[in-house]
Amino acid sequence: MSLLRVEHLVVEFPGRRGTLRALDQVSFDIAPGEILGVVGESGAGKSLTGAAIIGLLEPPGHIAGGEIHLEGRRIDNLPPEQMRRIRGRKIGAIFQDPLTSLNPLYSIGRMLVETIMTHLPVSAAEARQRAIRLLKDTGIAAAAERIDHYPHQFSGGMRQRVVIALALAAEPQLIVADEPTTALDVSIQAQIIALLKRLCKERGAAVMLITHDMGVIAETCDRVAVMYAGRIAEIGPVHEIINQPAHPYTRGLMACIPDMTQERDLLHQIDGAMPRLTAIPPGCAFNPRCEQVFERCRQERPELLAAGPTRAACWLHASGGGEP
Amino acid sequence: MLAFILRRLVQAMIVMITVALIAFMLFQYVGDPVTFLLGQDVTPEESRALRAALGLDQPFVVQFWHFLANAAQGEFGFSLRQGVKVSTLIAERFPATIELALVAALLALVIGVPMGVYAALRRGSFLSQVFMTISLLGVSLPTFLIGILLILVFAVQLGWFPSFGRGEVVSIGGWTTGLLTAKGWHHITLPAVTLAIFQLTLIMRLVRAEMLEVLRTDYIKFARARGLTDRAVHFGHALKNTLVPVITITGLQLGGLIAFAIITETVFQWPGMGLLFIQAVNFADIPVMAAYLCLIALIFVVINLSVDLLYFVVDPRLRVDRAGGH
């Protein structure tokens, strides 16, 4: 059974000039212990999907359709207090910027102990021992001493380790990591990703890794979901997505990764830009930029269709085909 | 941290000397004290003799030095109007003003902070809109009008509170206090409320704005994502971060409360320094004015210094030296 199942998720933002549909019929699932990468351009809805799962959509954004199930239990319609108990305990979250994710006026120990004691029935002393162990696990030297230090006394990479420790503090089964390395030095990014991967593996926690770094995806993930304009364009095992992408958008995305073995003057790019939410074309959202567009793409929106080892929302893969 | 305090002390000294210079100028340029003392019909010899006796024939710098030396000992000479030592006059009035200002500041904080927090957390609710509307009135109504209105309603029409004076006071080691008697509290209520209303609305608006700002930060989002209770997020993480700027403003406002209690003291005939100052201005009682000026400056300097030190208590980023984190 899958750990997390998202079905036809719709997130809308009501505004003065009509309602914006920021996520449209997003469906995917994550198995226990699995790492699912979510890629896409800025504004494709990656972070929003994460926020919807942990129940922290910024108002006026709200879930307008679909369901989210965690361990077979529906969680998208839970009352706020029950959802709070799930956050941290069942689903941990890591955000982009470790420099701003920690309260500057709290020592890291206080934050860890607070988080542990919110969710687990342990004494303060026990919680502190757990906190020290967590910090050790995340590779912080002299953890017993540094636990009483404040965030400003740690470097960026160290702070992201603290953030990871905080996200794992109450032993959640799923971590939603929203661009956990984007704000870090390139030299530290690999360390943090490796750490996240190791800790989650040890604890059997699944990860939803939101990023736009294909390198990170290739090294880390089991499966990948490619998002475009609030929809999933393609989803499948990481190797297949990278080597034989089925959706023209995924193909374009992969072609954008510069190949160091080839001498090239120009970097590849996909012509045009992702449509704004107010102006998503009918049919397939990608059709104005697609090189293989045909009539059906402009009229009918494709579901995720089996396309070899992956599934792609593209009419090229409709059985019986529509290709001219 | 020691270096920081030393630097602040030097700055404070510079401020105090500047203020003393301005106060000293009052003597120099607001009328001639010799004419003042002897009147118009004197011979030049008499005038010259008094001038020499008072040390007024000495160079400016020497005279200023004498003034400074005396001021440092709290000595500002005699009140021209009452013939009493200025230091005695001020010592009599000081407790009344301080008590009024402290009660008003406490009132403003105790009511203003919770109102601000509420208005931020329940933004858009009916009650917080009521708060915001009231606060607009509080900010825009002049203090004397609030005072007169309060007197009209609570003293004249309802007769609940007295409209002037301090009531019964108890003297403890030279400090007269009205806070130990029921009468004293009865008397301080209206002037304290009058003085507090502006500060209260200011603090409330400040807390609300800061709180809204803090609630948008990443660390609040992350605290929520860890499943902490609303209570821990709002009153632990958010409120603590809100208080840093609030401390600054409250500190500065406390100085302002003491300095500008003048209007409230006049309206309520409160026997404090403000009333003393107004009377001194009416009679061109320069020694009293000079002393008042210096004292108020001293109070501001002391409060600012205390606020700076409070930062160290609240904000760990200032407290410790940076330990290497790499």
XYZ file of C-alpha atoms in Angstrom:
650
model
C 0.000 0.000 0.000
C 1.252 3.434 -0.795
C 2.198 5.752 2.048
C 0.849 8.882 0.404
C -1.742 8.967 -2.324
C -2.761 12.208 -3.994
C -5.794 11.979 -6.244
C -6.978 14.644 -8.655
C -5.797 17.402 -6.352
C -7.067 20.869 -7.282
C -5.832 24.001 -5.528
C -7.469 27.323 -6.251
C -6.866 30.931 -5.322
C -10.014 33.009 -5.415
C -9.207 36.554 -6.474
C -10.926 39.701 -7.599
C -10.625 38.785 -11.237
C -11.859 35.252 -10.946
C -10.439 32.109 -9.458
C -6.931 30.969 -10.307
C -6.472 27.249 -10.575
C -2.896 26.716 -9.420
C -2.988 22.927 -9.256
C -5.201 21.026 -11.645
C -5.934 17.325 -11.247
C -2.593 16.368 -9.752
C -2.337 12.663 -8.967
C 0.604 10.624 -7.745
C 1.585 8.353 -4.926
C 4.643 7.670 -2.798
C 5.520 4.230 -1.440
C 7.025 3.795 2.049
C 10.734 4.598 2.003
C 10.600 5.840 -1.572
C 12.155 9.077 -2.793
C 9.965 10.889 -5.288
C 11.507 13.840 -7.078
C 9.254 16.663 -8.235
C 10.711 18.885 -10.948
C 9.444 21.734 -13.029
C 9.951 25.412 -13.747
C 9.222 28.097 -11.191
C 5.487 28.450 -10.818
C 4.726 24.955 -12.045
C 3.109 24.144 -8.696
C 5.822 22.027 -7.049
C 5.938 23.880 -3.746
C 2.191 24.324 -3.739
C 1.746 20.565 -3.954
C 4.021 20.199 -0.931
C 2.161 22.902 0.984
C -1.188 21.269 0.204
C 0.060 17.927 1.525
C 1.230 19.348 4.849
C -1.953 21.409 5.095
C -0.229 24.777 5.093
C -1.562 26.478 1.983
C -1.398 30.237 2.354
C -4.912 31.665 2.401
C -6.818 32.414 0.238
C -5.371 29.332 -1.474
C -7.340 26.197 -0.685
C -7.954 22.662 -1.848
C -10.916 22.838 -4.190
C -11.033 19.227 -5.262
C -9.431 15.830 -5.040
C -8.184 13.881 -2.049
C -4.973 13.279 -0.138
C -4.553 10.005 1.713
C -1.826 9.186 4.203
C -1.503 5.526 5.188
C -4.965 4.981 3.752
C -6.525 7.747 5.843
C -7.900 10.823 4.163
C -6.138 13.929 5.494
C -7.071 16.834 3.226
C -10.349 17.497 5.025
C -9.190 17.025 8.623
C -9.948 19.737 11.172
C -6.925 22.038 11.802
C -6.098 20.557 15.199
C -5.904 16.984 13.853
C -3.878 18.141 10.869
C -1.471 19.874 13.264
C -0.862 16.565 15.034
C 0.042 14.981 11.712
C 2.493 17.739 10.806
C 5.857 16.927 12.300
C 4.652 13.551 13.607
C 3.681 11.863 10.316
C 4.884 14.367 7.714
C 8.018 16.415 8.264
C 8.917 19.402 6.152
C 12.157 21.060 5.115
C 12.196 24.439 3.446
C 14.514 26.139 1.065
C 16.420 28.609 3.186
C 18.084 27.308 6.353
C 19.149 30.853 7.224
C 15.565 31.949 7.746
C 13.956 28.668 8.802
C 15.189 28.841 12.377
C 13.912 31.241 15.005
C 16.865 33.519 15.825
C 15.793 33.940 19.447
C 15.548 30.226 20.293
C 18.473 27.896 20.904
C 18.406 24.906 18.594
C 18.002 22.620 21.601
C 14.905 24.456 22.702
C 13.366 24.069 19.241
C 14.250 20.367 19.081
C 12.959 19.596 22.562
C 9.809 21.609 21.895
C 9.138 19.661 18.704
C 9.844 16.269 20.281
C 7.694 16.955 23.327
C 4.823 18.233 21.205
C 4.493 14.876 19.512
C 6.030 12.181 21.683
C 5.229 11.233 25.285
C 8.714 11.757 26.689
C 10.143 13.726 29.592
C 12.137 16.906 29.071
C 15.398 15.135 29.945
C 14.627 12.314 27.557
C 13.704 14.750 24.814
C 17.039 16.488 25.293
C 18.896 13.184 24.990
C 17.000 12.448 21.795
C 17.810 15.915 20.497
C 21.517 15.401 21.110
C 21.381 12.026 19.361
C 19.590 13.605 16.402
C 22.208 16.325 16.101
C 24.945 13.693 16.221
C 23.160 11.748 13.501
C 23.053 14.809 11.288
C 26.808 15.130 11.632
C 27.097 17.993 14.068
C 30.273 17.604 16.085
C 30.156 18.156 19.864
C 26.369 17.924 19.725
C 25.986 17.866 23.504
C 27.634 21.240 23.671
C 26.256 22.834 20.537
C 22.673 22.011 21.416
C 22.487 25.171 23.509
C 23.790 27.368 20.730
C 21.652 29.747 18.742
C 21.087 29.570 14.981
C 23.404 32.493 14.242
C 26.290 30.498 15.669
C 25.990 27.935 12.862
C 26.957 28.186 9.203
C 24.403 27.750 6.416
C 25.184 24.088 5.842
C 25.135 23.373 9.581
C 21.818 25.129 9.919
C 20.310 22.974 7.195
C 21.508 19.954 9.187
C 19.675 21.370 12.199
C 16.591 21.891 10.029
C 16.785 18.255 8.923
C 17.134 17.160 12.566
C 14.039 19.224 13.405
C 12.057 17.744 10.527
C 12.985 14.220 11.661
C 12.571 14.943 15.385
C 9.233 13.181 15.837
C 10.104 10.376 13.407
C 7.726 11.121 10.547
C 7.252 8.600 7.751
C 7.279 11.222 5.020
C 9.500 14.241 4.527
C 8.441 16.985 2.159
C 11.723 18.664 1.228
C 11.115 21.866 -0.723
C 14.339 22.803 -2.504
C 16.455 21.861 0.521
C 19.756 22.756 -1.106
C 18.952 25.678 -3.384
C 20.135 28.284 -0.899
C 23.365 26.467 -0.041
C 26.873 26.604 -1.459
C 27.350 24.147 -4.286
C 30.093 22.416 -2.297
C 27.684 21.658 0.560
C 24.644 20.695 -1.533
C 25.850 17.149 -2.195
C 26.619 16.593 1.504
C 23.166 17.692 2.591
C 21.411 15.583 -0.027
C 23.491 12.543 0.919
C 22.703 13.165 4.584
C 18.985 13.498 3.933
C 19.015 10.330 1.880
C 20.933 8.346 4.497
C 18.834 9.488 7.456
C 15.567 8.776 5.674
C 16.805 5.362 4.598
C 17.833 4.502 8.164
C 14.424 5.512 9.445
C 12.456 4.107 6.528
C 11.025 7.537 5.788
C 9.848 8.441 2.315
C 10.841 11.748 0.761
C 9.073 14.064 -1.617
C 12.020 16.013 -2.973
C 11.015 19.220 -4.696
C 13.806 20.692 -6.784
C 14.674 22.078 -10.165
C 18.134 20.554 -10.072
C 18.144 17.562 -12.411
C 21.522 16.489 -11.054
C 20.060 16.056 -7.590
C 17.125 14.158 -9.044
C 19.351 11.784 -10.993
C 21.492 10.936 -7.974
C 18.820 10.738 -5.335
C 15.393 9.773 -6.502
C 13.641 6.515 -7.209
C 10.895 8.081 -9.278
C 10.296 11.532 -10.745
C 7.191 13.618 -11.374
C 7.562 16.400 -13.937
C 5.159 19.296 -13.384
C 4.041 21.900 -15.872
C 1.513 24.708 -15.333
C -0.047 23.103 -12.257
C -0.331 19.660 -13.819
C 1.787 16.544 -13.895
C 3.246 16.152 -17.355
C 5.041 12.876 -16.793
C 5.806 10.533 -13.948
C 7.982 7.444 -13.863
C 11.206 5.791 -12.672
C 14.129 8.185 -12.626
C 16.280 6.291 -15.107
C 13.560 6.157 -17.737
C 12.528 9.786 -17.280
C 16.093 10.874 -17.871
C 17.019 8.482 -20.646
C 13.806 7.962 -22.570
C 11.367 10.721 -21.660
C 7.971 10.265 -23.267
C 6.489 13.762 -22.923
C 7.820 16.437 -25.302
C 8.190 18.787 -22.322
C 10.313 16.295 -20.390
C 12.362 15.749 -23.498
C 12.919 19.492 -23.777
C 13.802 19.702 -20.105
C 16.374 16.924 -20.395
C 17.865 18.506 -23.503
C 18.395 21.679 -21.480
C 20.961 19.965 -19.268
C 24.315 20.903 -20.791
C 26.359 17.895 -21.762
C 29.982 18.367 -20.787
C 31.235 15.802 -23.298
C 29.914 17.739 -26.245
C 31.300 20.946 -27.672
C 28.370 23.324 -28.076
C 28.083 27.017 -28.669
C 24.448 27.429 -27.718
C 22.576 25.952 -24.810
C 19.357 24.230 -25.664
C 16.168 25.947 -24.676
C 12.437 25.377 -24.979
C 10.947 28.242 -26.957
C 8.313 30.354 -25.265
C 7.413 30.478 -21.570
C 5.119 28.578 -19.275
C 1.620 30.084 -19.529
C 0.398 32.227 -16.706
C -2.328 30.695 -14.565
C -4.803 33.182 -15.980
C -4.083 32.086 -19.522
C -3.671 28.332 -19.640
C -4.672 27.231 -23.142
C -7.412 24.666 -23.634
C -6.307 21.088 -24.184
C -2.740 20.283 -23.231
C -1.136 23.187 -21.322
C 2.113 22.660 -23.213
C 0.601 22.752 -26.720
C 1.718 26.291 -27.723
C 5.359 25.377 -27.125
C 5.232 21.788 -28.322
C 7.052 20.860 -31.508
C 4.845 17.844 -32.100
C 1.512 19.527 -31.488
C -1.549 18.354 -33.439
C -5.213 19.139 -33.428
C -6.313 16.995 -30.492
C -3.770 18.679 -28.191
C -5.548 21.992 -28.642
C -8.969 20.651 -27.801
C -8.785 17.864 -25.289
C -6.718 17.645 -22.150
C -4.699 14.410 -21.970
C -4.818 12.218 -18.866
C -1.677 10.455 -17.714
C -1.301 7.705 -20.300
C 0.978 4.709 -20.231
C 4.020 5.520 -22.316
C 6.380 2.609 -22.020
C 7.910 2.528 -18.524
C 6.567 5.981 -17.608
C 3.190 7.630 -17.744
C 2.818 10.870 -19.680
C -0.007 13.344 -20.152
C 0.424 13.474 -23.889
C -1.806 12.448 -26.792
C 1.207 11.027 -28.621
C 0.771 8.051 -26.364
C -2.956 7.539 -26.779
C -3.536 3.963 -27.751
C -4.708 3.966 -31.345
C -2.782 7.233 -31.575
C -3.957 10.540 -32.830
C -0.761 11.373 -34.566
C -1.272 12.663 -38.041
C 29.943 44.120 25.427
C 32.002 46.227 27.835
C 33.332 48.187 24.874
C 29.779 48.723 23.718
C 28.703 50.109 27.095
C 31.752 52.367 27.274
C 31.029 53.706 23.799
C 27.443 54.382 24.800
C 28.568 56.140 27.967
C 30.847 58.450 25.986
C 27.982 59.232 23.617
C 25.751 59.930 26.591
C 28.330 62.343 28.003
C 28.444 64.249 24.728
C 24.669 64.532 24.680
C 24.586 65.769 28.265
C 27.277 68.405 27.696
C 25.458 69.655 24.604
C 22.203 69.957 26.519
C 23.984 71.686 29.379
C 25.404 74.167 26.891
C 21.927 74.949 25.579
C 20.619 75.304 29.123
C 23.511 77.594 29.963
C 22.768 79.737 26.912
C 19.372 80.448 28.473
C 21.138 82.409 31.182
C 23.227 84.276 28.667
C 20.634 85.330 26.185
C 17.264 85.393 27.894
C 17.562 88.722 29.687
C 20.370 90.037 31.872
C 20.231 88.601 35.390
C 21.881 91.725 36.847
C 19.152 94.026 35.550
C 16.748 91.403 36.722
C 18.101 91.445 40.254
C 18.807 95.165 40.691
C 16.147 96.685 38.504
C 16.652 99.570 36.060
C 17.769 102.339 38.414
C 21.317 101.391 39.360
C 24.629 103.036 38.929
C 27.115 101.381 36.601
C 29.405 100.833 39.632
C 26.809 98.835 41.526
C 26.036 96.816 38.454
C 29.720 96.101 37.841
C 30.222 95.063 41.476
C 27.374 92.543 41.372
C 28.581 91.277 38.026
C 31.996 90.557 39.537
C 30.467 89.002 42.657
C 28.371 86.627 40.537
C 31.319 85.783 38.331
C 29.533 87.156 35.284
C 32.546 89.199 34.169
C 34.559 86.057 33.536
C 35.002 84.585 30.033
C 32.217 82.421 28.606
C 34.182 79.189 28.847
C 35.011 79.700 32.516
C 31.421 80.506 33.341
C 30.239 77.411 31.472
C 32.745 75.293 33.370
C 31.343 76.542 36.673
C 27.842 75.813 35.468
C 28.821 72.280 34.482
C 30.555 71.602 37.757
C 27.533 72.758 39.706
C 25.061 70.946 37.463
C 26.977 67.698 37.929
C 26.256 68.046 41.637
C 22.602 68.795 40.966
C 23.115 72.447 41.823
C 21.256 74.900 39.600
C 21.042 77.873 41.927
C 17.889 79.477 43.263
C 14.509 79.799 41.650
C 14.031 83.451 40.708
C 10.353 83.289 41.524
C 10.187 81.261 44.703
C 13.650 81.953 46.119
C 14.019 78.246 46.918
C 16.906 76.085 45.744
C 16.050 74.632 42.339
C 17.275 71.179 43.395
C 14.825 71.172 46.315
C 11.959 72.269 44.093
C 12.652 69.520 41.568
C 13.145 66.860 44.228
C 9.696 67.706 45.548
C 8.059 67.406 42.156
C 10.049 64.521 40.665
C 8.201 61.596 42.339
C 4.799 62.820 41.185
C 5.858 62.902 37.537
C 7.726 59.588 37.660
C 4.782 57.803 39.255
C 2.371 59.230 36.735
C 4.579 58.261 33.807
C 5.256 54.752 35.101
C 1.601 54.003 35.793
C 0.704 55.306 32.340
C 3.450 53.269 30.652
C 2.415 50.128 32.508
C -1.196 50.688 31.533
C -0.212 51.186 27.903
C 1.906 48.006 27.835
C -0.465 45.747 29.748
C -3.405 46.688 27.569
C -1.650 47.639 24.333
C 0.403 44.477 23.779
C -2.488 41.984 24.130
C -4.714 44.180 21.973
C -2.034 44.327 19.291
C -1.487 40.569 19.412
C -5.210 39.973 19.147
C -5.595 42.392 16.241
C -2.791 40.596 14.389
C -3.943 37.023 15.052
C -7.623 37.684 14.385
C -7.067 40.068 11.541
C -10.330 41.099 9.954
C -12.483 39.984 12.867
C -15.050 42.440 14.184
C -13.278 43.067 17.482
C -9.899 43.752 15.909
C -11.506 46.257 13.572
C -13.052 47.937 16.583
C -9.573 48.058 18.148
C -8.101 49.599 15.032
C -10.802 52.245 14.841
C -10.418 53.167 18.496
C -6.673 53.321 18.087
C -7.069 55.792 15.251
C -9.039 58.022 17.608
C -6.412 57.613 20.305
C -3.604 58.591 17.982
C -5.383 61.580 16.524
C -7.078 63.144 19.570
C -4.825 65.644 21.343
C -3.960 64.795 24.946
C -5.503 67.910 26.480
C -8.807 67.159 24.784
C -8.823 63.589 26.088
C -8.032 64.920 29.549
C -10.810 67.486 29.479
C -13.283 64.939 28.116
C -12.377 62.451 30.847
C -12.805 65.159 33.486
C -16.146 66.118 32.013
C -17.474 62.568 31.996
C -15.869 60.877 34.996
C -15.283 63.797 37.339
C -18.052 66.268 36.613
C -20.976 64.163 35.401
C -20.409 60.782 37.009
C -18.300 62.028 39.895
C -16.330 58.773 40.035
C -12.855 60.266 40.080
C -11.383 63.529 41.360
C -10.260 65.956 38.671
C -7.116 67.463 40.185
C -4.219 66.932 42.552
C -2.449 63.858 43.878
C -4.690 63.107 46.825
C -3.104 61.581 49.872
C 0.626 60.923 49.703
C 2.971 59.005 51.933
C 6.592 60.022 52.286
C 9.217 57.291 52.261
C 12.746 58.604 52.689
C 12.076 61.840 50.826
C 10.115 60.134 48.055
C 6.457 61.030 48.257
C 4.226 58.343 46.839
C 0.538 58.277 46.140
C 0.595 54.626 45.181
C 0.261 53.351 48.740
C -3.048 54.980 49.524
C -6.471 54.343 48.017
C -6.918 58.090 47.618
C -3.670 58.290 45.710
C -4.792 55.620 43.224
C -8.125 57.338 42.983
C -6.416 60.549 41.982
C -3.888 59.080 39.590
C -6.462 57.167 37.510
C -7.704 59.927 35.217
C -4.340 61.580 34.495
C -2.671 58.185 33.972
C -5.388 57.072 31.552
C -5.118 60.371 29.710
C -1.383 60.027 29.378
C -1.595 56.313 28.504
C -4.150 56.487 25.697
C -1.796 57.803 23.044
C 0.983 55.373 24.048
C -1.467 52.504 24.234
C -2.723 53.002 20.718
C 0.807 53.468 19.465
C 2.011 50.254 21.120
C -1.035 48.361 19.917
C -0.488 49.428 16.315
C 3.203 48.677 16.535
C 2.679 45.214 18.031
C 0.063 44.407 15.412
C 2.273 45.496 12.507
C 5.353 43.686 13.873
C 3.383 40.560 14.653
C 1.937 40.412 11.138
C 5.446 40.820 9.801
C 6.834 38.043 12.007
C 3.944 35.685 11.200
C 4.996 35.804 7.551
C 8.565 34.699 8.221
C 9.990 31.330 7.262
C 10.717 30.295 10.822
C 7.049 30.665 11.745
C 6.120 28.619 8.690
C 8.672 25.996 9.715
C 7.398 26.029 13.311
C 3.900 25.331 11.994
C 5.245 22.621 9.703
C 6.671 20.889 12.788
C 3.151 20.671 14.172
C 3.708 22.984 17.124
C 0.518 24.210 18.758
C -0.850 27.604 17.774
C -0.129 28.726 21.291
C 3.555 27.831 21.065
C 3.845 29.416 17.629
C 2.003 32.638 18.439
C 3.011 33.352 22.003
C 6.420 31.665 21.961
C 8.056 32.056 18.582
C 6.144 35.022 17.183
C 5.613 37.223 20.225
C 9.215 37.028 21.353
C 10.405 38.256 17.978
C 7.788 40.985 18.019
C 9.024 42.374 21.313
C 12.456 43.524 20.140
C 11.212 46.639 18.337
C 8.470 47.119 20.909
C 11.100 47.464 23.637
C 12.809 50.250 21.714
C 9.675 52.245 21.147
C 8.371 51.732 24.673
C 11.682 52.899 26.090
C 11.715 56.030 24.014
C 8.062 56.628 24.796
C 8.719 56.361 28.523
C 11.148 59.253 28.207
C 8.521 61.064 26.203
C 5.895 60.358 28.848
C 8.037 61.963 31.523
C 9.057 64.902 29.391
C 5.705 65.625 27.851
C 3.513 64.974 30.841
C 3.417 68.787 30.904
C 0.021 69.000 29.231
C -1.580 66.280 31.311
C -0.135 67.753 34.493
C -1.515 71.151 33.586
C -4.982 69.818 32.805
C -5.144 67.838 36.046
C -3.107 70.277 38.150
C -0.827 67.359 38.918
C 1.995 68.658 41.126
C 4.797 67.258 38.973
C 7.767 68.662 37.106
C 5.718 69.515 34.056
C 3.542 71.865 36.035
C 6.660 73.330 37.632
C 8.128 73.892 34.194
C 5.038 75.610 32.818
C 5.017 77.949 35.822
C 8.737 78.581 35.330
C 8.179 79.504 31.690
C 5.410 81.932 32.639
C 7.727 83.754 35.026
C 10.932 83.396 32.991
C 12.366 81.431 35.916
C 15.533 80.493 34.053
C 17.336 78.336 36.665
C 14.281 76.066 36.922
C 13.977 75.826 33.143
C 17.668 75.001 32.777
C 17.497 72.334 35.457
C 14.385 70.802 33.926
C 16.050 70.669 30.534
C 19.130 68.909 31.915
C 17.107 66.450 33.971
C 14.890 65.433 31.079
C 17.958 64.921 28.896
C 19.483 62.766 31.618
C 16.328 60.669 31.852
C 16.316 60.114 28.076
C 19.963 59.119 28.101
C 19.498 56.674 30.983
C 16.439 55.088 29.351
C 18.189 54.702 26.023
C 21.100 53.043 27.711
C 18.777 50.654 29.538
C 16.993 49.808 26.274
C 20.310 48.986 24.649
C 21.155 46.711 27.553
C 17.735 45.035 27.342
C 18.541 44.033 23.774
C 21.314 41.862 25.128
C 18.827 40.049 27.303
C 16.322 39.455 24.496
C 18.485 38.864 21.465
C 21.126 36.113 21.670
C 22.749 37.365 18.472
C 24.169 40.299 20.421
C 24.977 38.357 23.541
C 27.753 35.989 22.625
C 30.764 36.183 20.411
C 30.398 34.297 17.224
C 31.490 30.719 17.701
C 32.783 29.225 14.475
C 30.155 27.076 12.880
C 31.895 25.450 10.000
